[in-house]
PDB file of C-alpha atoms in Angstrom:
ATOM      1  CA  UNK A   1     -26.784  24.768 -10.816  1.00 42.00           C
ATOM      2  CA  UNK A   2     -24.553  27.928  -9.669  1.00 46.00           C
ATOM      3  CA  UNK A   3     -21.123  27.659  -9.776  1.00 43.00           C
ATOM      4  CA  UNK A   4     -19.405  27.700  -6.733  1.00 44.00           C
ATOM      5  CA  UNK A   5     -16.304  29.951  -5.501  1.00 44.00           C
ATOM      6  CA  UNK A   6     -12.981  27.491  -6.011  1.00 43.00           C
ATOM      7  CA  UNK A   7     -12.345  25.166  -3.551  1.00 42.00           C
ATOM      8  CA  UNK A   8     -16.130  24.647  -2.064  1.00 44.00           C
ATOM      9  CA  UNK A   9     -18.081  21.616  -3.029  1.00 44.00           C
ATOM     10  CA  UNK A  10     -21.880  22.037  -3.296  1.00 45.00           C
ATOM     11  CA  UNK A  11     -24.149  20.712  -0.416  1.00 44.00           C
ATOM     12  CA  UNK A  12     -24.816  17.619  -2.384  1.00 44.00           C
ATOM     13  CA  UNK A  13     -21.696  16.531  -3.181  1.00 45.00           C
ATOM     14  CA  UNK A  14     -20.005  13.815  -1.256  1.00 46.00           C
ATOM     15  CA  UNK A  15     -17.712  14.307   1.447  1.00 47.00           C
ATOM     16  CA  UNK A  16     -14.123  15.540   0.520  1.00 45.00           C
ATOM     17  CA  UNK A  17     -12.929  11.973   2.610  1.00 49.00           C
ATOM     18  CA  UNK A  18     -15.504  10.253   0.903  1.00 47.00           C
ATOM     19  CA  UNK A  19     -14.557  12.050  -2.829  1.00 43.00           C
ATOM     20  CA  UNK A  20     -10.772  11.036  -1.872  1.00 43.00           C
ATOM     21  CA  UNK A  21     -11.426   7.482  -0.890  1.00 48.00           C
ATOM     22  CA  UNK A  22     -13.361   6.742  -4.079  1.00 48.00           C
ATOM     23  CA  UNK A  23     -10.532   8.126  -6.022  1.00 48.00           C
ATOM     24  CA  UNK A  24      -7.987   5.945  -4.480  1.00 49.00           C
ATOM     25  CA  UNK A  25     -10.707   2.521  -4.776  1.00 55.00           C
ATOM     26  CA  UNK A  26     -11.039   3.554  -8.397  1.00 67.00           C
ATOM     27  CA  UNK A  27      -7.042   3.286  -9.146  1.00 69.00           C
ATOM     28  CA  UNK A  28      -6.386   0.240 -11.370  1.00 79.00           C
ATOM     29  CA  UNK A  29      -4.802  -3.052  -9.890  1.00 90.00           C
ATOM     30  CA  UNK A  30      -1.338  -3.012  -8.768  1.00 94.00           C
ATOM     31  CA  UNK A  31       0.824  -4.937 -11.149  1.00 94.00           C
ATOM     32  CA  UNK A  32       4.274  -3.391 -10.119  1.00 96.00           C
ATOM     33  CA  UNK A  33       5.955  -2.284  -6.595  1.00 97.00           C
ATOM     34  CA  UNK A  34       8.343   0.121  -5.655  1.00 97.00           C
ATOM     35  CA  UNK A  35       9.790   0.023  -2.289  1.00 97.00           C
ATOM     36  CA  UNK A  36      12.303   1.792  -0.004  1.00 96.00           C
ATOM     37  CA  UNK A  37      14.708  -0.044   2.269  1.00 95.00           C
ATOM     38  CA  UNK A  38      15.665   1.684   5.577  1.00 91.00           C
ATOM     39  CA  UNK A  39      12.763   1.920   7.786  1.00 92.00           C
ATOM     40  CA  UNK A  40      10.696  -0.317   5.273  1.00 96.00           C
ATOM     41  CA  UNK A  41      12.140  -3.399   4.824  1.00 97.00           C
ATOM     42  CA  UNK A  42      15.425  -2.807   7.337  1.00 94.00           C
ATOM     43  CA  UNK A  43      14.985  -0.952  10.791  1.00 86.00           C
ATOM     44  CA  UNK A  44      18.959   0.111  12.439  1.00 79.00           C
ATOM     45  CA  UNK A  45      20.584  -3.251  10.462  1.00 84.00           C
ATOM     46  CA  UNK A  46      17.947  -6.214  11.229  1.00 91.00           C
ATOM     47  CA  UNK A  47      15.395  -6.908   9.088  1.00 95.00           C
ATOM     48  CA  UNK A  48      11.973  -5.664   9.352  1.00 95.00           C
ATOM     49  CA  UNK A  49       9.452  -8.564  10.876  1.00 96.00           C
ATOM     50  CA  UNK A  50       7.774  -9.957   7.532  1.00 96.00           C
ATOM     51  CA  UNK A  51       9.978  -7.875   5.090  1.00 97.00           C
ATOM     52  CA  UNK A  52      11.928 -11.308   3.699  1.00 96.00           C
ATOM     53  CA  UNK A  53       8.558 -12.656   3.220  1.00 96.00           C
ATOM     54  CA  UNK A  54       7.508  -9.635   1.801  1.00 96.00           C
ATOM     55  CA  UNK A  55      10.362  -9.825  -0.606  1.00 96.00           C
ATOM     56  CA  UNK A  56       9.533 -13.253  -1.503  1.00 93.00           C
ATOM     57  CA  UNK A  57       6.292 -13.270  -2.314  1.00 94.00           C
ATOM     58  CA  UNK A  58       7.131 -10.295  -4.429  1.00 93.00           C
ATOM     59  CA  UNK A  59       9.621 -12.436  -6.277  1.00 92.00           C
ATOM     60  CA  UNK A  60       7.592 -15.219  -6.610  1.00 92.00           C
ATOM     61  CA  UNK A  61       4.421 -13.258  -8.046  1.00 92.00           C
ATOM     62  CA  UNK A  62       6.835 -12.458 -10.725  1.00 92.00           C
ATOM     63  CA  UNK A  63       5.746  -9.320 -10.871  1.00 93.00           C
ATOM     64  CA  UNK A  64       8.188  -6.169 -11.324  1.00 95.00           C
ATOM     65  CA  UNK A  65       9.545  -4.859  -8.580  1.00 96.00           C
ATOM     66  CA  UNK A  66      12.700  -2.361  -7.723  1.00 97.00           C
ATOM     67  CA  UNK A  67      13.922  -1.310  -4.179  1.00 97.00           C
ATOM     68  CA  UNK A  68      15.059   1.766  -3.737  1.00 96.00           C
ATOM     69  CA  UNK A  69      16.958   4.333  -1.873  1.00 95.00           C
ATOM     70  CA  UNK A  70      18.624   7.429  -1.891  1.00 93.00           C
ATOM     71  CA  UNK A  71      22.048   6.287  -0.245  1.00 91.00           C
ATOM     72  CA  UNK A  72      24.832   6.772  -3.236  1.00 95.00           C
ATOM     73  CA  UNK A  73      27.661   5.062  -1.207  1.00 94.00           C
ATOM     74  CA  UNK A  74      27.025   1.828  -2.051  1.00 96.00           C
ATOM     75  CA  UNK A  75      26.667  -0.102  -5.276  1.00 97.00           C
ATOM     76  CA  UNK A  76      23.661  -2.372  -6.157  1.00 97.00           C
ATOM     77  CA  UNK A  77      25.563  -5.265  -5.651  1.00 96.00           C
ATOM     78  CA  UNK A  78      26.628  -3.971  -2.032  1.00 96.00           C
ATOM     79  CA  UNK A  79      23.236  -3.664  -0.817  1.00 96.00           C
ATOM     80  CA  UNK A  80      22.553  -7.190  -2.329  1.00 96.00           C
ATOM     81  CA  UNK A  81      24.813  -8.313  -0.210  1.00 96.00           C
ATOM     82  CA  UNK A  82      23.726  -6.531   2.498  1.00 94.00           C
ATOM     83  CA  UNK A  83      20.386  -7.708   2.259  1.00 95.00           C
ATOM     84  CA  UNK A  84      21.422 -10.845   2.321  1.00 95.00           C
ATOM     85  CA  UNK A  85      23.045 -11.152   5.210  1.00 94.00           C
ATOM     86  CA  UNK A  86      19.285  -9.859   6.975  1.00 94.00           C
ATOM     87  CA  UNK A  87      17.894 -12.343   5.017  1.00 92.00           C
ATOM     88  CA  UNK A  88      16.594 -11.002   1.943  1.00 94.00           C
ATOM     89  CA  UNK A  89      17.602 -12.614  -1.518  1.00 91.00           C
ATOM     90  CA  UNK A  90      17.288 -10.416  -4.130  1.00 93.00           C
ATOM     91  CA  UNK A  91      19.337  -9.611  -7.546  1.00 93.00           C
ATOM     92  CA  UNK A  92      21.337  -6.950  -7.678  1.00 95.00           C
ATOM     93  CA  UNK A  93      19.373  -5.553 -10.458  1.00 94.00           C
ATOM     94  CA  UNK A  94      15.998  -5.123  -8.145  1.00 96.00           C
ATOM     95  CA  UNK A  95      18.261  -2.466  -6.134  1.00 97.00           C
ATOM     96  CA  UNK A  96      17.779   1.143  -7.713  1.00 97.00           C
ATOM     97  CA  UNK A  97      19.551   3.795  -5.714  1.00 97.00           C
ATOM     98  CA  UNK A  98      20.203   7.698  -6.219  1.00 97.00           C
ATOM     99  CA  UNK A  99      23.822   7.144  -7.594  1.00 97.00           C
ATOM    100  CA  UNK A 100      22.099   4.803 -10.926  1.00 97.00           C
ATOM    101  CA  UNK A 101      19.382   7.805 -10.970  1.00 96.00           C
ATOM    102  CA  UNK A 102      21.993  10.457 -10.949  1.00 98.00           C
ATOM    103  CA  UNK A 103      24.130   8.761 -14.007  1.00 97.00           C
ATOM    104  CA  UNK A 104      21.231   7.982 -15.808  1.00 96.00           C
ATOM    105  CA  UNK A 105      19.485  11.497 -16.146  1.00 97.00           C
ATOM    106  CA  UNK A 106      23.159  12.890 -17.089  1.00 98.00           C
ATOM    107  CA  UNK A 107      23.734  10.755 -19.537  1.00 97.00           C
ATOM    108  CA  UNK A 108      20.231  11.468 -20.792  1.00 96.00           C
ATOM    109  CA  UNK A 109      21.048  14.869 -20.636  1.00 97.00           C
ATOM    110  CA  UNK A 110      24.831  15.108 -21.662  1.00 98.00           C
ATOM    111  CA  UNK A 111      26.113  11.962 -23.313  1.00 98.00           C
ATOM    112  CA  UNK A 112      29.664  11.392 -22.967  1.00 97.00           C
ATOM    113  CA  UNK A 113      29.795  13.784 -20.807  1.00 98.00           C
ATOM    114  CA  UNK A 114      32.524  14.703 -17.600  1.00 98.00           C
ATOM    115  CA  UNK A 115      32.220  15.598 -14.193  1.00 98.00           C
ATOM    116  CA  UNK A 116      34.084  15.971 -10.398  1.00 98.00           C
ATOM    117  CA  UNK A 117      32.472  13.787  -8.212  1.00 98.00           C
ATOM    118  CA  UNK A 118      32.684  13.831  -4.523  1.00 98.00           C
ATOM    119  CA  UNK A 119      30.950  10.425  -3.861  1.00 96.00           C
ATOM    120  CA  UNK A 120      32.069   7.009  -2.922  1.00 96.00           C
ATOM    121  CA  UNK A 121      31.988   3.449  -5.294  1.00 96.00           C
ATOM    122  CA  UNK A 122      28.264   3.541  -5.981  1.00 97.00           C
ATOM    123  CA  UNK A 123      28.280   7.327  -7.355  1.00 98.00           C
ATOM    124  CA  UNK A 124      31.576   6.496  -9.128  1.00 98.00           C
ATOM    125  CA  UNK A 125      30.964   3.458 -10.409  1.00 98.00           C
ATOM    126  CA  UNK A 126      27.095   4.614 -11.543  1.00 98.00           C
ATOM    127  CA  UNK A 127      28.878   7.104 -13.337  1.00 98.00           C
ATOM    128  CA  UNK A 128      31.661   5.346 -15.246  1.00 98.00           C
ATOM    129  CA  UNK A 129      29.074   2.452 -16.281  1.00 97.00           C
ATOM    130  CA  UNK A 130      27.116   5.538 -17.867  1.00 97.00           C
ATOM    131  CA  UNK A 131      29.785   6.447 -19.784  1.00 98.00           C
ATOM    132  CA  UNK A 132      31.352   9.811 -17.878  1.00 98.00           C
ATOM    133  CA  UNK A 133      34.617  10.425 -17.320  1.00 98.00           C
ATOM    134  CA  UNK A 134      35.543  11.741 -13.877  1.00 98.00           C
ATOM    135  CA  UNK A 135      37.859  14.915 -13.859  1.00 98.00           C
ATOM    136  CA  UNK A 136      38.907  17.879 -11.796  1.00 96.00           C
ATOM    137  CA  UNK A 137      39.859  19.568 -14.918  1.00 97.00           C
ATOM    138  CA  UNK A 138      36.910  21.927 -16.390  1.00 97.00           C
ATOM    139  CA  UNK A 139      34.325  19.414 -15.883  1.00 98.00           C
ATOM    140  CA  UNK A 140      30.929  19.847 -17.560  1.00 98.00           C
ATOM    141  CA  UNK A 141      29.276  18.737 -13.742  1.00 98.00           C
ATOM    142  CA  UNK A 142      30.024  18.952 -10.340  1.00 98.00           C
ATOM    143  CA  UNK A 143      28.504  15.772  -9.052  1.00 98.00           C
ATOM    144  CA  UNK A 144      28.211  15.954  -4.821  1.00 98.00           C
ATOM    145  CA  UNK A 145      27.052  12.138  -3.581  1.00 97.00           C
ATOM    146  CA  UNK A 146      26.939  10.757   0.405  1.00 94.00           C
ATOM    147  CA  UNK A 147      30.121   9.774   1.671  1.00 92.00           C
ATOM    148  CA  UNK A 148      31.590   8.371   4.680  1.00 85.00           C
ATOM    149  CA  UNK A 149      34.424  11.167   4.732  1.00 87.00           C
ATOM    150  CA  UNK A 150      33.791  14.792   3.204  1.00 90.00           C
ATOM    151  CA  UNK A 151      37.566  16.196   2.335  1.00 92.00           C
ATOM    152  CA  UNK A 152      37.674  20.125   2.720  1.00 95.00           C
ATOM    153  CA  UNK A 153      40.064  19.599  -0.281  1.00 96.00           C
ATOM    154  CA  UNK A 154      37.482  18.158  -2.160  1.00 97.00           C
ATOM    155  CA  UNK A 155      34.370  20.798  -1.300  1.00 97.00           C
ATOM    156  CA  UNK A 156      37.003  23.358  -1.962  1.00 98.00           C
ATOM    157  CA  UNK A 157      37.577  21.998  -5.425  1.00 98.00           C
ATOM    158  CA  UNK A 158      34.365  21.357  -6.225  1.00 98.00           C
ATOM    159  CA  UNK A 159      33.367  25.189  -5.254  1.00 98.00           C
ATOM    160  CA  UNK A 160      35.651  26.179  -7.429  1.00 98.00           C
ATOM    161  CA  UNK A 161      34.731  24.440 -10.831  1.00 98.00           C
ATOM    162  CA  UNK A 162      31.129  25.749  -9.956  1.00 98.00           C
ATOM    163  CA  UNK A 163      32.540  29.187 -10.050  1.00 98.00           C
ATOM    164  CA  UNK A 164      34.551  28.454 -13.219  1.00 98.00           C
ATOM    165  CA  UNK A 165      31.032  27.403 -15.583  1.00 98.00           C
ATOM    166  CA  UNK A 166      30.495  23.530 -13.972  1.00 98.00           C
ATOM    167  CA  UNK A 167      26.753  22.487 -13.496  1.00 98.00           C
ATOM    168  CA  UNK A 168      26.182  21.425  -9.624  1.00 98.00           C
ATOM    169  CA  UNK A 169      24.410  18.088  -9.109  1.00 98.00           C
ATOM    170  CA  UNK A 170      23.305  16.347  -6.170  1.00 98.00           C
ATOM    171  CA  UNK A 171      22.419  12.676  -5.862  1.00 97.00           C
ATOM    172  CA  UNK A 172      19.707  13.532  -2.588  1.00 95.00           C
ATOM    173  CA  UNK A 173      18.912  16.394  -0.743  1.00 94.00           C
ATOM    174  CA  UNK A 174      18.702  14.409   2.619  1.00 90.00           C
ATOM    175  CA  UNK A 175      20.853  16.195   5.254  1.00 88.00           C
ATOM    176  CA  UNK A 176      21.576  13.545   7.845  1.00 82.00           C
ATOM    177  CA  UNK A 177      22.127  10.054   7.901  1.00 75.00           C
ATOM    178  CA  UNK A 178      21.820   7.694  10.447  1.00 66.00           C
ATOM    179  CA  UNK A 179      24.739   6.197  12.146  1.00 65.00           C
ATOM    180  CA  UNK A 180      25.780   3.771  15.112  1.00 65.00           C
ATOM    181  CA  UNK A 181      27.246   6.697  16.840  1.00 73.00           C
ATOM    182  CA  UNK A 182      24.056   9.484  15.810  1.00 71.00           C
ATOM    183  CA  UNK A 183      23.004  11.582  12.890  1.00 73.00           C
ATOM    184  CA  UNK A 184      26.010  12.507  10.270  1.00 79.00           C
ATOM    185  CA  UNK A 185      25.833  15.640   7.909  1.00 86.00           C
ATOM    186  CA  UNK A 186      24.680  13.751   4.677  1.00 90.00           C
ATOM    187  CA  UNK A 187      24.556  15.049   1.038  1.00 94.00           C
ATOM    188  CA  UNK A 188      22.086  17.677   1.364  1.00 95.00           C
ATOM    189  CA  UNK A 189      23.984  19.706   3.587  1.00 95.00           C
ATOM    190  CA  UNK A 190      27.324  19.489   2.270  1.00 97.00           C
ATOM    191  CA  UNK A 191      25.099  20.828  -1.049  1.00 98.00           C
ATOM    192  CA  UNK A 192      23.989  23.655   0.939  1.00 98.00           C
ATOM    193  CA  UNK A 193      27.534  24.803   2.388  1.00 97.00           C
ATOM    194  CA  UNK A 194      29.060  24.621  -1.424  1.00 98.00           C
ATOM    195  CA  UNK A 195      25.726  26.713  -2.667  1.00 98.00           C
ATOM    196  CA  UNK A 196      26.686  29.038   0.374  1.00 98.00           C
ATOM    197  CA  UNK A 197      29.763  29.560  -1.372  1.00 98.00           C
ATOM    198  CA  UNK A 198      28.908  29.541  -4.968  1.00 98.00           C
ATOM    199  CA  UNK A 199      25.397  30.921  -5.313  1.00 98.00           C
ATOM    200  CA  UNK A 200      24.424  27.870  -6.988  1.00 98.00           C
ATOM    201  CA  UNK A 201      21.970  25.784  -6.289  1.00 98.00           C
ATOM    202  CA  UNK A 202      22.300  21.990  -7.548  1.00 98.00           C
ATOM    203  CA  UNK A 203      19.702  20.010  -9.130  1.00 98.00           C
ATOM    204  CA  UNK A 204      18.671  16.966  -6.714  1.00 97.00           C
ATOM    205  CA  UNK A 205      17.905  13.429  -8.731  1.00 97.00           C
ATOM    206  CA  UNK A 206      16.996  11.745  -5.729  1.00 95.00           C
ATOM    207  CA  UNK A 207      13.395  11.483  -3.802  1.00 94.00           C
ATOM    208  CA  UNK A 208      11.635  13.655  -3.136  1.00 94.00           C
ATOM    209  CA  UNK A 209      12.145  14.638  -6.653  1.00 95.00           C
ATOM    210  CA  UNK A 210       9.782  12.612  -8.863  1.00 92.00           C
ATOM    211  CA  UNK A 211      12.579  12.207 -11.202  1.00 91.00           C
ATOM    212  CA  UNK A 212      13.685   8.997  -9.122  1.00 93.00           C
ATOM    213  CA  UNK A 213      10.382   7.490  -9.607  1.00 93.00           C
ATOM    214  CA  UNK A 214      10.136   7.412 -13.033  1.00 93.00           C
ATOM    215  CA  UNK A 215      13.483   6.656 -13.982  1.00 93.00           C
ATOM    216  CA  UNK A 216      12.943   3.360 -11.419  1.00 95.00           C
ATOM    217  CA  UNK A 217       9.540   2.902 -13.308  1.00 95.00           C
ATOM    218  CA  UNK A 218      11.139   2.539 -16.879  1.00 93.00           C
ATOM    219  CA  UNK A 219      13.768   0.479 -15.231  1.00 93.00           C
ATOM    220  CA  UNK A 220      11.296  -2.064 -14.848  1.00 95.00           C
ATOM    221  CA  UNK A 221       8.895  -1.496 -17.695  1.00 95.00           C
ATOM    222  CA  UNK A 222       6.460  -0.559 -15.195  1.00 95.00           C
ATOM    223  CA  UNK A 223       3.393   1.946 -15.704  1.00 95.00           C
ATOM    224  CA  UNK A 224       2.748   4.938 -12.476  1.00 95.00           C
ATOM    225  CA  UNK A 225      -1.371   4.097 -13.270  1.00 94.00           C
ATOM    226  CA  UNK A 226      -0.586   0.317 -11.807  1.00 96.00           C
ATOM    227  CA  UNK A 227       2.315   0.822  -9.456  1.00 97.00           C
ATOM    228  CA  UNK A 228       2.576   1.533  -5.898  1.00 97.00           C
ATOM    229  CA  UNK A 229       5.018   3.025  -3.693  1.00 97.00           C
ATOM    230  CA  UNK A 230       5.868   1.959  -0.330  1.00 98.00           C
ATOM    231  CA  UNK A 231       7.664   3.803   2.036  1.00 96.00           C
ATOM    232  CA  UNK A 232       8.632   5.308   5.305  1.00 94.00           C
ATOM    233  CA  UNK A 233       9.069   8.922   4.773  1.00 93.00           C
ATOM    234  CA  UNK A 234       5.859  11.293   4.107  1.00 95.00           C
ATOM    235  CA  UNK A 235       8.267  14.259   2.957  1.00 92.00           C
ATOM    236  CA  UNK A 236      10.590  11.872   0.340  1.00 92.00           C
ATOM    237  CA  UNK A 237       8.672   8.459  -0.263  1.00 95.00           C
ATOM    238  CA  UNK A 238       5.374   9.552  -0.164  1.00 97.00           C
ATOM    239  CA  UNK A 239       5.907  13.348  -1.498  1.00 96.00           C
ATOM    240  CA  UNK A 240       7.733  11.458  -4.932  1.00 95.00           C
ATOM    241  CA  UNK A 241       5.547   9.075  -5.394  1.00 96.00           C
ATOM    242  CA  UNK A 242       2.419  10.964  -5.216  1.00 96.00           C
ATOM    243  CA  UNK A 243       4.232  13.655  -7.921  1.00 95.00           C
ATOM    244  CA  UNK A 244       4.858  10.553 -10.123  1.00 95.00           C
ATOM    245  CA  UNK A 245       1.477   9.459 -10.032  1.00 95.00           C
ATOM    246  CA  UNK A 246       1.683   6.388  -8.220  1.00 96.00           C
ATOM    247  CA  UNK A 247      -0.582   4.848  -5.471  1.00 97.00           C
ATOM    248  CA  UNK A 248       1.396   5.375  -2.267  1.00 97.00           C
ATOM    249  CA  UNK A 249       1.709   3.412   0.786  1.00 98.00           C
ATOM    250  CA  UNK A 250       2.782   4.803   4.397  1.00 98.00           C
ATOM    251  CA  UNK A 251       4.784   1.885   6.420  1.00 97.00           C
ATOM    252  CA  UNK A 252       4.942   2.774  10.514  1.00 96.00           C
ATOM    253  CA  UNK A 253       8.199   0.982  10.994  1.00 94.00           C
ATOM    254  CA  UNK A 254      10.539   3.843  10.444  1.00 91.00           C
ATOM    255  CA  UNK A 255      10.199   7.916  10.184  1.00 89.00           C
ATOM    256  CA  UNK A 256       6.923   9.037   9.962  1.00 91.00           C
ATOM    257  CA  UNK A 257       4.182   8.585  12.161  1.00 93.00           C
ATOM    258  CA  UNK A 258       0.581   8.621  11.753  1.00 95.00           C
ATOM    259  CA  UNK A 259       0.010  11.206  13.841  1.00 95.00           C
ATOM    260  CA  UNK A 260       2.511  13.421  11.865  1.00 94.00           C
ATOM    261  CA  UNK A 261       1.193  12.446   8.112  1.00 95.00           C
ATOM    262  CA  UNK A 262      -1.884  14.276   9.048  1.00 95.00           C
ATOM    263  CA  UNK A 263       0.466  17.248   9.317  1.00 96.00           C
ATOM    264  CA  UNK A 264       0.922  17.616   5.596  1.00 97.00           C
ATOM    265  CA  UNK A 265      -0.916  19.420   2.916  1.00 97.00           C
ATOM    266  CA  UNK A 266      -0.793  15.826   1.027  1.00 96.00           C
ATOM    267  CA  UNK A 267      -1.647  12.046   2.319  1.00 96.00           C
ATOM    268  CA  UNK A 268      -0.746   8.760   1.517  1.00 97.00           C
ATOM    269  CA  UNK A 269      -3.321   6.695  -0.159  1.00 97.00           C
ATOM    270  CA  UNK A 270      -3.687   4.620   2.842  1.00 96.00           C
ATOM    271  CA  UNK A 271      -1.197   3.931   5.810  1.00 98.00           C
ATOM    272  CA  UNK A 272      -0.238   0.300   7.333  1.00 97.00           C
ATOM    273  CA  UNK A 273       1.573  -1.196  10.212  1.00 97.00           C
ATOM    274  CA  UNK A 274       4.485  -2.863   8.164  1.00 97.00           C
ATOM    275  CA  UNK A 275       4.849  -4.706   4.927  1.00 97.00           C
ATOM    276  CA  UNK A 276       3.945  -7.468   6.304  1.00 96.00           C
ATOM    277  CA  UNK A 277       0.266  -6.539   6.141  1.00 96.00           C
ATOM    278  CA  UNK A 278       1.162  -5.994   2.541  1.00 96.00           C
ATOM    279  CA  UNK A 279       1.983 -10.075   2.104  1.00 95.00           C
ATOM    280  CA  UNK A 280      -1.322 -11.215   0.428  1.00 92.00           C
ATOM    281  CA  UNK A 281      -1.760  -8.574  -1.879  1.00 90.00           C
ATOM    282  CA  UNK A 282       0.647  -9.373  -3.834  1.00 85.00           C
TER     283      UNK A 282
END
């Protein structure tokens, strides 16, 4: 048989559709679950219909299980009990957010290291439990996190150490948040005015970059072959875990539409209402 030009299937081979959906039956059984929270499990602070069952059945399968997000403000134990008050019992140790992911890869990278941070009690917490001390004077990183209240003092600080040799981190590139009032400049654009300034681009942990994914995954013990990730977003959820090699599953209860995943160059591995259609697979 000829070989065809790249990218053309011969006349006999299946459909691409049909090639795809093959692919995705042939992934092995789920055994582990990664999940966002806003727009997955909570929609604008109430939870979403079937997401404390969801939750619960996931506990009670015993099976591993982390939920994520990339909001650095709070710590673990903050979102626990913020989730509980929706409903939701959890541990505090099932929450992995951006700020953990963050302190983690530096301390992979630079134990005992030092760094500015601009970032609330998660980021600053994440990062003392890692073993960093926080400093304005020639720290090894510049660490930018979300916070409720960006100080100019505090951007202009951290543009300078960048000039002077620091490294420039970023917990998530995301460049709103939500808010009872509207949108709020989040992370990823406050990164973006200090790179204005500096030349410097930072390294983002958080999704979309697969980095997140895998440091949840050996949280947990868990194995990208037999895990799935559910989420909200096709650009950050579904973007990171397709990069980390996971199976990944498109919720309709917050960002992204189906109409608008068919936009992108990648897909989920399948798309559903809500979690709650999710309840007796697990």
């Amino acid at each position: 048989m000829g070989r065809l030009p790249d990218g053309l299937l011969h006349p006999s081979a299946p459909p691409r559709d049909a090639t795809w959906s093959r692919a995705m039956k042939e992934r092995k059984a789920i055994e582990s679950w990664l999940t966002d929270m806003d727009g997955v499990l909570v929609h604008e602070g109430e939870p979403v219909p079937g997401a404390p069952e969801f939750v619960n059945r996931m506990k009670a399968s015993g099976k591993p299980f982390l939920i994520l997000t990339n909001n650095s403000i709070y710590t673990p134990r903050d979102l626990q009990a913020r989730l509980a008050r929706m409903g939701f019992e959890v541990d505090e140790h099932s929450i992995w957010t951006a700020a953990l992911a963050t302190a983690q890869f530096l301390a992979d990278q630079r134990p005992g290291g030092t760094a500015y941070v601009i970032g609330e009690a998660g980021l600053t917490t994440a990062m003392h439990a890692a073993g960093y001390v926080l400093t304005e004077f020639d720290p090894d990183y510049v660490v930018l996190g979300e916070t409720r209240t960006y100080s100019f003092e505090a951007i202009t600080k951290a543009i300078r150490l960048i000039n002077g040799g620091a490294r420039f981190i970023c917990t998530n590139p995301d460049a709103t948040g939500p808010s009872n009032e509207g949108l709020l400049p989040a992370a990823g654009s406050v990164a973006a005015m200090i790179s204005k300034a500096t030349g410097v681009k930072p390294y983002f942990v958080g999704k979309p970059n697969p980095m997140m994914m895998r440091s949840a995954l050996n949280a947990i013990g868990a194995h990208s072959e037999t895990t799935a990730m559910i989420g909200d977003r096709m650009d950050t959820d579904v973007l990171c875990g397709l990069e980390a090699g996971l199976e990944t599953i498109l919720v309709l209860t917050g960002i992204s539409s189906r109409m608008e995943s068919e936009t992108y160059p990648y897909r989920p591995s399948r798309i559903v209402n809500s979690v709650a259609d999710l309840i007796d697979e697990i």
